PDB file of C-alpha atoms in Angstrom:
ATOM      1  CA  MET A 287     -17.224 -29.097  -6.098  1.00  0.00           C
ATOM      2  CA  THR A 288     -16.111 -26.005  -5.193  1.00  0.00           C
ATOM      3  CA  VAL A 289     -13.715 -25.097  -2.559  1.00  0.00           C
ATOM      4  CA  ARG A 290     -12.293 -22.030  -1.127  1.00  0.00           C
ATOM      5  CA  VAL A 291      -8.491 -21.953   0.730  1.00  0.00           C
ATOM      6  CA  ALA A 292      -7.498 -18.626   2.273  1.00  0.00           C
ATOM      7  CA  THR A 293      -4.801 -17.689   4.347  1.00  0.00           C
ATOM      8  CA  TRP A 294      -4.378 -14.599   6.486  1.00  0.00           C
ATOM      9  CA  ASN A 295      -1.779 -13.473   9.259  1.00  0.00           C
ATOM     10  CA  ILE A 296      -4.267 -11.842  11.345  1.00  0.00           C
ATOM     11  CA  ASN A 297      -1.749 -10.255  13.932  1.00  0.00           C
ATOM     12  CA  SER A 298      -3.392 -11.507  17.168  1.00  0.00           C
ATOM     13  CA  VAL A 299      -6.543 -13.447  16.567  1.00  0.00           C
ATOM     14  CA  ASN A 300      -8.270 -12.102  19.728  1.00  0.00           C
ATOM     15  CA  ALA A 301      -7.493  -8.211  18.992  1.00  0.00           C
ATOM     16  CA  ARG A 302      -8.661  -8.733  15.387  1.00  0.00           C
ATOM     17  CA  LEU A 303     -11.683 -10.768  16.150  1.00  0.00           C
ATOM     18  CA  PRO A 304     -14.799  -8.749  15.112  1.00  0.00           C
ATOM     19  CA  LYS A 305     -12.201  -8.247  12.022  1.00  0.00           C
ATOM     20  CA  LEU A 306     -11.858 -11.977  12.013  1.00  0.00           C
ATOM     21  CA  VAL A 307     -15.649 -12.477  11.803  1.00  0.00           C
ATOM     22  CA  GLU A 308     -16.688  -9.849   9.238  1.00  0.00           C
ATOM     23  CA  TRP A 309     -14.335 -11.270   6.854  1.00  0.00           C
ATOM     24  CA  LEU A 310     -15.243 -14.772   7.241  1.00  0.00           C
ATOM     25  CA  GLY A 311     -19.521 -13.520   6.360  1.00  0.00           C
ATOM     26  CA  SER A 312     -18.177 -11.657   3.641  1.00  0.00           C
ATOM     27  CA  ALA A 313     -15.268 -13.961   1.873  1.00  0.00           C
ATOM     28  CA  ALA A 314     -16.588 -17.297   2.841  1.00  0.00           C
ATOM     29  CA  PRO A 315     -13.819 -19.010   2.865  1.00  0.00           C
ATOM     30  CA  ASP A 316     -14.775 -23.329   3.200  1.00  0.00           C
ATOM     31  CA  VAL A 317     -10.656 -23.012   4.768  1.00  0.00           C
ATOM     32  CA  LEU A 318      -8.744 -20.825   6.566  1.00  0.00           C
ATOM     33  CA  CYS A 319      -5.452 -20.762   7.466  1.00  0.00           C
ATOM     34  CA  LEU A 320      -4.251 -18.500  10.265  1.00  0.00           C
ATOM     35  CA  GLN A 321      -1.055 -17.860  11.807  1.00  0.00           C
ATOM     36  CA  GLU A 322       0.307 -14.934  14.378  1.00  0.00           C
ATOM     37  CA  LEU A 323      -1.934 -15.680  16.765  1.00  0.00           C
ATOM     38  CA  LYS A 324      -0.475 -14.435  19.738  1.00  0.00           C
ATOM     39  CA  CYS A 325      -2.148 -16.391  22.321  1.00  0.00           C
ATOM     40  CA  ALA A 326      -2.441 -20.182  24.161  1.00  0.00           C
ATOM     41  CA  THR A 327      -3.990 -23.057  21.703  1.00  0.00           C
ATOM     42  CA  ASP A 328      -6.653 -22.884  24.925  1.00  0.00           C
ATOM     43  CA  ALA A 329      -7.363 -19.189  24.699  1.00  0.00           C
ATOM     44  CA  PHE A 330      -8.382 -19.191  20.889  1.00  0.00           C
ATOM     45  CA  PRO A 331     -11.497 -18.097  20.149  1.00  0.00           C
ATOM     46  CA  PHE A 332     -13.185 -21.554  19.529  1.00  0.00           C
ATOM     47  CA  ASP A 333     -16.684 -20.549  20.188  1.00  0.00           C
ATOM     48  CA  ALA A 334     -17.210 -17.246  18.003  1.00  0.00           C
ATOM     49  CA  VAL A 335     -15.428 -19.603  14.914  1.00  0.00           C
ATOM     50  CA  ARG A 336     -17.907 -22.232  15.418  1.00  0.00           C
ATOM     51  CA  GLU A 337     -20.958 -20.260  15.416  1.00  0.00           C
ATOM     52  CA  LEU A 338     -20.272 -19.146  11.567  1.00  0.00           C
ATOM     53  CA  GLY A 339     -20.321 -22.899  10.375  1.00  0.00           C
ATOM     54  CA  TYR A 340     -15.978 -23.902  11.156  1.00  0.00           C
ATOM     55  CA  GLU A 341     -14.307 -26.158  13.223  1.00  0.00           C
ATOM     56  CA  THR A 342     -10.684 -25.373  14.427  1.00  0.00           C
ATOM     57  CA  ALA A 343      -7.284 -27.007  14.786  1.00  0.00           C
ATOM     58  CA  ALA A 344      -5.290 -24.334  17.287  1.00  0.00           C
ATOM     59  CA  HIS A 345      -1.680 -24.494  17.851  1.00  0.00           C
ATOM     60  CA  GLY A 346      -0.376 -21.753  19.832  1.00  0.00           C
ATOM     61  CA  ASN A 347       2.569 -21.201  23.075  1.00  0.00           C
ATOM     62  CA  GLY A 348       1.444 -17.929  24.600  1.00  0.00           C
ATOM     63  CA  ARG A 349       2.644 -14.461  23.736  1.00  0.00           C
ATOM     64  CA  TRP A 350       4.007 -14.795  19.981  1.00  0.00           C
ATOM     65  CA  ASN A 351       3.491 -16.670  16.849  1.00  0.00           C
ATOM     66  CA  GLY A 352       0.712 -19.288  16.956  1.00  0.00           C
ATOM     67  CA  VAL A 353      -1.035 -21.406  14.088  1.00  0.00           C
ATOM     68  CA  ALA A 354      -4.681 -22.404  13.200  1.00  0.00           C
ATOM     69  CA  ILE A 355      -7.059 -23.865  10.171  1.00  0.00           C
ATOM     70  CA  LEU A 356     -10.680 -23.008  10.372  1.00  0.00           C
ATOM     71  CA  SER A 357     -12.917 -25.546   8.551  1.00  0.00           C
ATOM     72  CA  LYS A 358     -16.398 -26.067   7.411  1.00  0.00           C
ATOM     73  CA  ILE A 359     -15.657 -28.843   5.005  1.00  0.00           C
ATOM     74  CA  GLY A 360     -14.197 -31.426   8.024  1.00  0.00           C
ATOM     75  CA  LEU A 361     -11.068 -31.879   9.686  1.00  0.00           C
ATOM     76  CA  GLU A 362      -9.342 -34.781  10.162  1.00  0.00           C
ATOM     77  CA  ASP A 363      -5.339 -35.956  10.792  1.00  0.00           C
ATOM     78  CA  VAL A 364      -4.269 -32.410  12.702  1.00  0.00           C
ATOM     79  CA  VAL A 365      -0.467 -32.701  12.867  1.00  0.00           C
ATOM     80  CA  ARG A 366       0.681 -29.502  15.397  1.00  0.00           C
ATOM     81  CA  GLY A 367       4.543 -28.811  14.647  1.00  0.00           C
ATOM     82  CA  LEU A 368       6.780 -29.979  12.175  1.00  0.00           C
ATOM     83  CA  PRO A 369       8.679 -33.584  12.605  1.00  0.00           C
ATOM     84  CA  ASP A 370      12.021 -32.721  13.012  1.00  0.00           C
ATOM     85  CA  GLN A 371      11.614 -29.052  13.534  1.00  0.00           C
ATOM     86  CA  PRO A 372      14.516 -27.194  15.302  1.00  0.00           C
ATOM     87  CA  GLY A 373      13.547 -25.366  18.351  1.00  0.00           C
ATOM     88  CA  TYR A 374      14.920 -21.553  19.026  1.00  0.00           C
ATOM     89  CA  LEU A 375      17.274 -20.810  22.115  1.00  0.00           C
ATOM     90  CA  ALA A 376      15.811 -17.786  23.203  1.00  0.00           C
ATOM     91  CA  GLU A 377      17.994 -14.778  24.619  1.00  0.00           C
ATOM     92  CA  ALA A 378      17.862 -13.893  28.617  1.00  0.00           C
ATOM     93  CA  THR A 379      16.204 -11.382  28.641  1.00  0.00           C
ATOM     94  CA  GLY A 380      17.563 -10.411  32.730  1.00  0.00           C
ATOM     95  CA  ALA A 381      19.916 -11.834  35.926  1.00  0.00           C
ATOM     96  CA  GLU A 382      16.921 -14.505  36.411  1.00  0.00           C
ATOM     97  CA  ASP A 383      17.079 -16.160  33.229  1.00  0.00           C
ATOM     98  CA  ALA A 384      20.267 -16.289  32.833  1.00  0.00           C
ATOM     99  CA  LEU A 385      20.584 -18.611  36.036  1.00  0.00           C
ATOM    100  CA  ILE A 386      18.192 -20.668  34.200  1.00  0.00           C
ATOM    101  CA  ALA A 387      19.797 -23.637  32.336  1.00  0.00           C
ATOM    102  CA  PRO A 388      18.654 -22.991  28.325  1.00  0.00           C
ATOM    103  CA  GLU A 389      16.102 -25.318  26.224  1.00  0.00           C
ATOM    104  CA  PRO A 390      15.642 -24.220  22.183  1.00  0.00           C
ATOM    105  CA  GLU A 391      11.971 -23.433  22.255  1.00  0.00           C
ATOM    106  CA  GLN A 392       9.575 -25.310  20.149  1.00  0.00           C
ATOM    107  CA  GLU A 393       7.509 -22.171  18.808  1.00  0.00           C
ATOM    108  CA  ALA A 394       3.760 -22.799  17.551  1.00  0.00           C
ATOM    109  CA  ARG A 395       4.696 -21.959  13.907  1.00  0.00           C
ATOM    110  CA  ALA A 396       2.674 -25.339  11.940  1.00  0.00           C
ATOM    111  CA  VAL A 397       0.159 -27.064  12.040  1.00  0.00           C
ATOM    112  CA  ALA A 398      -1.539 -29.688   9.025  1.00  0.00           C
ATOM    113  CA  ALA A 399      -5.118 -31.018   8.636  1.00  0.00           C
ATOM    114  CA  THR A 400      -7.069 -32.492   5.920  1.00  0.00           C
ATOM    115  CA  CYS A 401     -10.130 -30.712   5.092  1.00  0.00           C
ATOM    116  CA  GLY A 402     -13.058 -32.338   2.729  1.00  0.00           C
ATOM    117  CA  PRO A 403     -10.659 -32.914  -0.626  1.00  0.00           C
ATOM    118  CA  VAL A 404      -7.602 -30.806   0.216  1.00  0.00           C
ATOM    119  CA  ARG A 405      -4.537 -31.764   2.910  1.00  0.00           C
ATOM    120  CA  VAL A 406      -3.011 -28.477   4.039  1.00  0.00           C
ATOM    121  CA  TRP A 407      -0.349 -27.022   6.476  1.00  0.00           C
ATOM    122  CA  SER A 408      -0.590 -23.221   7.820  1.00  0.00           C
ATOM    123  CA  VAL A 409       2.688 -22.069   8.748  1.00  0.00           C
ATOM    124  CA  TYR A 410       4.391 -18.500  10.266  1.00  0.00           C
ATOM    125  CA  VAL A 411       7.814 -18.943   9.075  1.00  0.00           C
ATOM    126  CA  PRO A 412      10.416 -17.117  11.520  1.00  0.00           C
ATOM    127  CA  ASN A 413      10.770 -13.420  10.655  1.00  0.00           C
ATOM    128  CA  GLY A 414      15.005 -13.685  11.092  1.00  0.00           C
ATOM    129  CA  ARG A 415      15.156 -10.429  12.373  1.00  0.00           C
ATOM    130  CA  GLU A 416      18.710  -9.832  10.957  1.00  0.00           C
ATOM    131  CA  VAL A 417      21.241 -11.501   8.739  1.00  0.00           C
ATOM    132  CA  ASP A 418      23.586 -11.850  11.517  1.00  0.00           C
ATOM    133  CA  HIS A 419      21.125 -13.082  14.449  1.00  0.00           C
ATOM    134  CA  ALA A 420      21.158 -16.186  15.432  1.00  0.00           C
ATOM    135  CA  HIS A 421      16.929 -15.851  14.677  1.00  0.00           C
ATOM    136  CA  TYR A 422      18.351 -16.233  10.900  1.00  0.00           C
ATOM    137  CA  ALA A 423      19.899 -18.976  11.376  1.00  0.00           C
ATOM    138  CA  TYR A 424      16.867 -20.394  12.907  1.00  0.00           C
ATOM    139  CA  LYS A 425      14.433 -19.504  10.002  1.00  0.00           C
ATOM    140  CA  LEU A 426      16.798 -21.250   7.252  1.00  0.00           C
ATOM    141  CA  GLU A 427      17.005 -24.238   9.451  1.00  0.00           C
ATOM    142  CA  TRP A 428      13.092 -24.412   9.926  1.00  0.00           C
ATOM    143  CA  LEU A 429      12.433 -23.644   6.454  1.00  0.00           C
ATOM    144  CA  ALA A 430      14.386 -26.818   5.439  1.00  0.00           C
ATOM    145  CA  ALA A 431      12.850 -28.819   8.181  1.00  0.00           C
ATOM    146  CA  LEU A 432       9.541 -27.695   6.575  1.00  0.00           C
ATOM    147  CA  ARG A 433      10.547 -28.897   2.914  1.00  0.00           C
ATOM    148  CA  GLU A 434      11.136 -32.626   4.861  1.00  0.00           C
ATOM    149  CA  ALA A 435       7.838 -32.024   6.483  1.00  0.00           C
ATOM    150  CA  VAL A 436       5.908 -31.358   3.395  1.00  0.00           C
ATOM    151  CA  ARG A 437       7.394 -33.990   0.835  1.00  0.00           C
ATOM    152  CA  GLU A 438       5.418 -36.985   1.187  1.00  0.00           C
ATOM    153  CA  ASP A 439       2.376 -34.809   0.952  1.00  0.00           C
ATOM    154  CA  THR A 440       3.130 -32.716  -1.961  1.00  0.00           C
ATOM    155  CA  ALA A 441       4.004 -36.537  -4.011  1.00  0.00           C
ATOM    156  CA  GLY A 442       0.631 -37.662  -3.363  1.00  0.00           C
ATOM    157  CA  GLY A 443      -2.389 -37.663  -5.775  1.00  0.00           C
ATOM    158  CA  ARG A 444      -4.571 -35.295  -3.017  1.00  0.00           C
ATOM    159  CA  PRO A 445      -4.516 -31.626  -3.699  1.00  0.00           C
ATOM    160  CA  PHE A 446      -1.993 -29.940  -1.052  1.00  0.00           C
ATOM    161  CA  ALA A 447      -1.172 -27.385  -0.003  1.00  0.00           C
ATOM    162  CA  VAL A 448       1.585 -25.105   2.247  1.00  0.00           C
ATOM    163  CA  LEU A 449      -0.456 -22.273   2.700  1.00  0.00           C
ATOM    164  CA  GLY A 450       0.891 -18.490   5.402  1.00  0.00           C
ATOM    165  CA  ASP A 451       3.458 -16.059   5.786  1.00  0.00           C
ATOM    166  CA  PHE A 452       6.904 -16.481   4.797  1.00  0.00           C
ATOM    167  CA  ASN A 453       8.518 -14.009   6.175  1.00  0.00           C
ATOM    168  CA  VAL A 454      10.496 -13.902   2.488  1.00  0.00           C
ATOM    169  CA  ALA A 455       9.744 -12.180  -0.844  1.00  0.00           C
ATOM    170  CA  PRO A 456      10.479 -14.692  -3.717  1.00  0.00           C
ATOM    171  CA  THR A 457      11.569 -11.999  -6.638  1.00  0.00           C
ATOM    172  CA  ASP A 458      12.422  -8.608  -6.383  1.00  0.00           C
ATOM    173  CA  GLU A 459       9.573  -7.674  -7.845  1.00  0.00           C
ATOM    174  CA  ASP A 460       7.340  -8.896  -4.777  1.00  0.00           C
ATOM    175  CA  VAL A 461       9.202  -5.920  -2.512  1.00  0.00           C
ATOM    176  CA  TRP A 462       8.254  -2.217  -3.492  1.00  0.00           C
ATOM    177  CA  ASP A 463      11.774  -0.623  -4.006  1.00  0.00           C
ATOM    178  CA  VAL A 464      14.394  -3.889  -3.340  1.00  0.00           C
ATOM    179  CA  ALA A 465      17.319  -1.244  -3.005  1.00  0.00           C
ATOM    180  CA  LYS A 466      15.557  -0.089   0.559  1.00  0.00           C
ATOM    181  CA  PHE A 467      16.292  -4.256   1.920  1.00  0.00           C
ATOM    182  CA  GLU A 468      19.628  -3.818   0.823  1.00  0.00           C
ATOM    183  CA  GLY A 469      21.259  -6.176   3.618  1.00  0.00           C
ATOM    184  CA  LEU A 470      18.300  -7.120   5.331  1.00  0.00           C
ATOM    185  CA  THR A 471      16.245  -9.671   5.987  1.00  0.00           C
ATOM    186  CA  HIS A 472      13.008 -11.375   3.486  1.00  0.00           C
ATOM    187  CA  VAL A 473      15.114 -10.802   0.551  1.00  0.00           C
ATOM    188  CA  THR A 474      18.598 -12.594   1.273  1.00  0.00           C
ATOM    189  CA  PRO A 475      20.138 -15.192  -1.561  1.00  0.00           C
ATOM    190  CA  ALA A 476      19.893 -18.272   1.279  1.00  0.00           C
ATOM    191  CA  GLU A 477      16.365 -17.033   2.355  1.00  0.00           C
ATOM    192  CA  ARG A 478      14.785 -17.659  -1.467  1.00  0.00           C
ATOM    193  CA  ALA A 479      17.102 -20.401  -2.228  1.00  0.00           C
ATOM    194  CA  ALA A 480      15.282 -21.837   0.852  1.00  0.00           C
ATOM    195  CA  LEU A 481      11.973 -21.461  -1.176  1.00  0.00           C
ATOM    196  CA  ALA A 482      13.338 -22.662  -3.906  1.00  0.00           C
ATOM    197  CA  ASP A 483      14.865 -25.965  -2.377  1.00  0.00           C
ATOM    198  CA  LEU A 484      10.977 -26.212  -0.801  1.00  0.00           C
ATOM    199  CA  ARG A 485       9.322 -25.431  -3.944  1.00  0.00           C
ATOM    200  CA  ALA A 486      12.003 -28.467  -5.776  1.00  0.00           C
ATOM    201  CA  VAL A 487      10.404 -31.051  -4.176  1.00  0.00           C
ATOM    202  CA  GLY A 488       7.278 -30.315  -6.167  1.00  0.00           C
ATOM    203  CA  LEU A 489       5.495 -27.444  -5.528  1.00  0.00           C
ATOM    204  CA  ALA A 490       4.664 -24.484  -7.526  1.00  0.00           C
ATOM    205  CA  ASP A 491       3.948 -20.736  -6.498  1.00  0.00           C
ATOM    206  CA  VAL A 492      -0.054 -20.158  -6.609  1.00  0.00           C
ATOM    207  CA  PHE A 493       0.360 -16.348  -7.788  1.00  0.00           C
ATOM    208  CA  PRO A 494      -2.528 -14.317  -6.918  1.00  0.00           C
ATOM    209  CA  ARG A 495      -3.773 -11.236  -9.160  1.00  0.00           C
ATOM    210  CA  ALA A 496      -4.045  -7.654  -7.157  1.00  0.00           C
ATOM    211  CA  LEU A 497      -7.390  -5.890  -6.784  1.00  0.00           C
ATOM    212  CA  LYS A 498      -5.456  -2.990  -6.938  1.00  0.00           C
ATOM    213  CA  TYR A 499      -2.348  -1.628  -8.123  1.00  0.00           C
ATOM    214  CA  ASP A 500      -0.263  -4.033 -10.646  1.00  0.00           C
ATOM    215  CA  HIS A 501       1.422  -6.034  -8.358  1.00  0.00           C
ATOM    216  CA  PRO A 502      -0.545  -8.624  -5.634  1.00  0.00           C
ATOM    217  CA  TYR A 503       1.606  -7.962  -2.268  1.00  0.00           C
ATOM    218  CA  THR A 504       0.098  -9.046   1.050  1.00  0.00           C
ATOM    219  CA  PHE A 505       1.794  -6.950   3.787  1.00  0.00           C
ATOM    220  CA  TRP A 506       1.948  -3.555   4.314  1.00  0.00           C
ATOM    221  CA  ASP A 507       3.777  -1.743   7.489  1.00  0.00           C
ATOM    222  CA  TYR A 508       1.756   0.065   9.881  1.00  0.00           C
ATOM    223  CA  ARG A 509       4.484   3.032   9.827  1.00  0.00           C
ATOM    224  CA  ALA A 510       5.090   5.181   7.317  1.00  0.00           C
ATOM    225  CA  LEU A 511       1.963   5.310   5.751  1.00  0.00           C
ATOM    226  CA  ALA A 512       2.824   2.639   3.812  1.00  0.00           C
ATOM    227  CA  PHE A 513      -0.638   1.073   2.931  1.00  0.00           C
ATOM    228  CA  PRO A 514      -1.795   4.037   0.772  1.00  0.00           C
ATOM    229  CA  LYS A 515       1.470   4.687  -0.576  1.00  0.00           C
ATOM    230  CA  ASN A 516       1.830   0.949  -1.534  1.00  0.00           C
ATOM    231  CA  TYR A 517       4.839   0.325  -0.083  1.00  0.00           C
ATOM    232  CA  GLY A 518       4.198  -3.860   0.279  1.00  0.00           C
ATOM    233  CA  MET A 519       5.408  -6.546   0.073  1.00  0.00           C
ATOM    234  CA  ARG A 520       4.786 -10.045  -1.365  1.00  0.00           C
ATOM    235  CA  ILE A 521       5.082 -12.522   1.676  1.00  0.00           C
ATOM    236  CA  ASP A 522       2.158 -14.527   1.932  1.00  0.00           C
ATOM    237  CA  LEU A 523       2.013 -17.295  -0.355  1.00  0.00           C
ATOM    238  CA  THR A 524       0.405 -20.291  -1.242  1.00  0.00           C
ATOM    239  CA  TYR A 525       2.797 -23.565  -2.710  1.00  0.00           C
ATOM    240  CA  ALA A 526       1.033 -26.186  -4.328  1.00  0.00           C
ATOM    241  CA  ASN A 527       1.480 -29.674  -5.740  1.00  0.00           C
ATOM    242  CA  LYS A 528       0.469 -30.251  -9.141  1.00  0.00           C
ATOM    243  CA  PRO A 529      -3.386 -31.390  -7.907  1.00  0.00           C
ATOM    244  CA  PHE A 530      -4.055 -28.962  -6.329  1.00  0.00           C
ATOM    245  CA  VAL A 531      -2.465 -25.899  -8.917  1.00  0.00           C
ATOM    246  CA  GLU A 532      -4.733 -27.641 -12.038  1.00  0.00           C
ATOM    247  CA  ALA A 533      -7.374 -27.108  -9.899  1.00  0.00           C
ATOM    248  CA  VAL A 534      -7.132 -23.440  -9.244  1.00  0.00           C
ATOM    249  CA  SER A 535      -9.935 -21.407 -10.546  1.00  0.00           C
ATOM    250  CA  ASP A 536      -9.073 -17.941  -9.576  1.00  0.00           C
ATOM    251  CA  SER A 537      -6.775 -16.776  -7.070  1.00  0.00           C
ATOM    252  CA  TYR A 538      -6.435 -13.190  -5.044  1.00  0.00           C
ATOM    253  CA  VAL A 539      -5.215 -10.592  -2.292  1.00  0.00           C
ATOM    254  CA  ASP A 540      -8.239  -9.173  -0.398  1.00  0.00           C
ATOM    255  CA  ARG A 541      -6.993  -5.685   0.099  1.00  0.00           C
ATOM    256  CA  GLU A 542     -10.117  -4.372   1.350  1.00  0.00           C
ATOM    257  CA  ALA A 543      -9.432  -6.348   4.179  1.00  0.00           C
ATOM    258  CA  ARG A 544      -6.238  -4.215   5.256  1.00  0.00           C
ATOM    259  CA  LYS A 545      -7.833  -0.686   5.044  1.00  0.00           C
ATOM    260  CA  GLY A 546      -9.575   0.634   8.152  1.00  0.00           C
ATOM    261  CA  LYS A 547      -8.637   0.744  11.884  1.00  0.00           C
ATOM    262  CA  GLY A 548      -7.729  -1.903  14.044  1.00  0.00           C
ATOM    263  CA  THR A 549      -6.747  -4.276  11.054  1.00  0.00           C
ATOM    264  CA  SER A 550      -4.118  -6.540  10.195  1.00  0.00           C
ATOM    265  CA  ASP A 551      -1.057  -5.650   8.761  1.00  0.00           C
ATOM    266  CA  HIS A 552      -1.773  -8.288   5.947  1.00  0.00           C
ATOM    267  CA  ALA A 553      -4.628  -8.983   3.794  1.00  0.00           C
ATOM    268  CA  PRO A 554      -5.930 -12.397   3.462  1.00  0.00           C
ATOM    269  CA  VAL A 555      -4.491 -14.289   0.007  1.00  0.00           C
ATOM    270  CA  VAL A 556      -7.726 -16.467  -1.691  1.00  0.00           C
ATOM    271  CA  VAL A 557      -7.593 -19.143  -3.456  1.00  0.00           C
ATOM    272  CA  ASP A 558     -10.717 -20.695  -5.292  1.00  0.00           C
ATOM    273  CA  LEU A 559     -10.451 -24.529  -6.726  1.00  0.00           C
ATOM    274  CA  ALA A 560     -13.007 -26.413  -9.143  1.00  0.00           C
ATOM    275  CA  LEU A 561     -12.485 -29.957  -7.534  1.00  0.00           C
TER     276      LEU A 561
END
C-alpha cells in the first residue's frame, strides 16, 4: 500500500482554514501533522476536515502553540503531551500576574497517534527566543524529553516518525545565510547537539527534494520579501526510524502552498511511503 504523510506549521488553523481545506483536497495526504494551531482543542475545526474524510487528534490550550494529527487511515493510541514534559514558567506581564504564585505551564506541543501501518508524533519545538533567555534552556530540556519519549517507538518494527516544526536548522546549509544568524537561536551548537542526540536513538533525517531552487527550505519570514528572495530555513523536519526510511519513495517541500496572501509562513513537507 502507499501512504502519504505530511507535516505543516499552519500558523493558526482557523485563520488558514480555507488554505488548509484547499491543500488537503489537492495534496490528499493520508496523514497530516499540524503545528501552531493557536486555538484550544475544542476550537479546532473538526467538522471542516471531517467532511474531507479526516479523523483528528488535536491538542491545544489557547492562543499559542497547539498540535494535531489528521488521518484518513485510522487514529488510535493517541497520546497528548510528552511523558515527563518540562513546563515553562511564563514571565509575569503585570502587577496582577506578579501576585499569582507561578506555576510552570504544560504547553500543547506534542501529540502522537497510530495511523494505519504507521505511528507518528506531531511536534512543535519551543522557539528558544534568545540564547540567554529562559525559553532557550526550556527548549533544550524539551528536546531531551522528546528523545526519551520516542525511544521505544523508534526501536520497534513499525514505521515510525517524528514530524513537525523543530525550530532548529540542522546544518549551516539549512539557512539562507548563516552569517545573519550569528549569536541567534535555531543554529547554535547546543540546539544542533540536541537534534543529534535525538537522531542517535535510531532516527534519520528524511531529506526532502526542493521543487524550486537548490535547497528545500520550509520557512520564510513574512518580512523583507523573504519568500520571493528565497531567504529561507529548513526547520520543518521528518525524523524517522529504519522501517519508515526504507519505505520512503519520495519526499518534497510543497513550496506552492506558501505562495499568495493569507498563507502560513511555512510550507508543507510531504513524504510518500510504499509499504
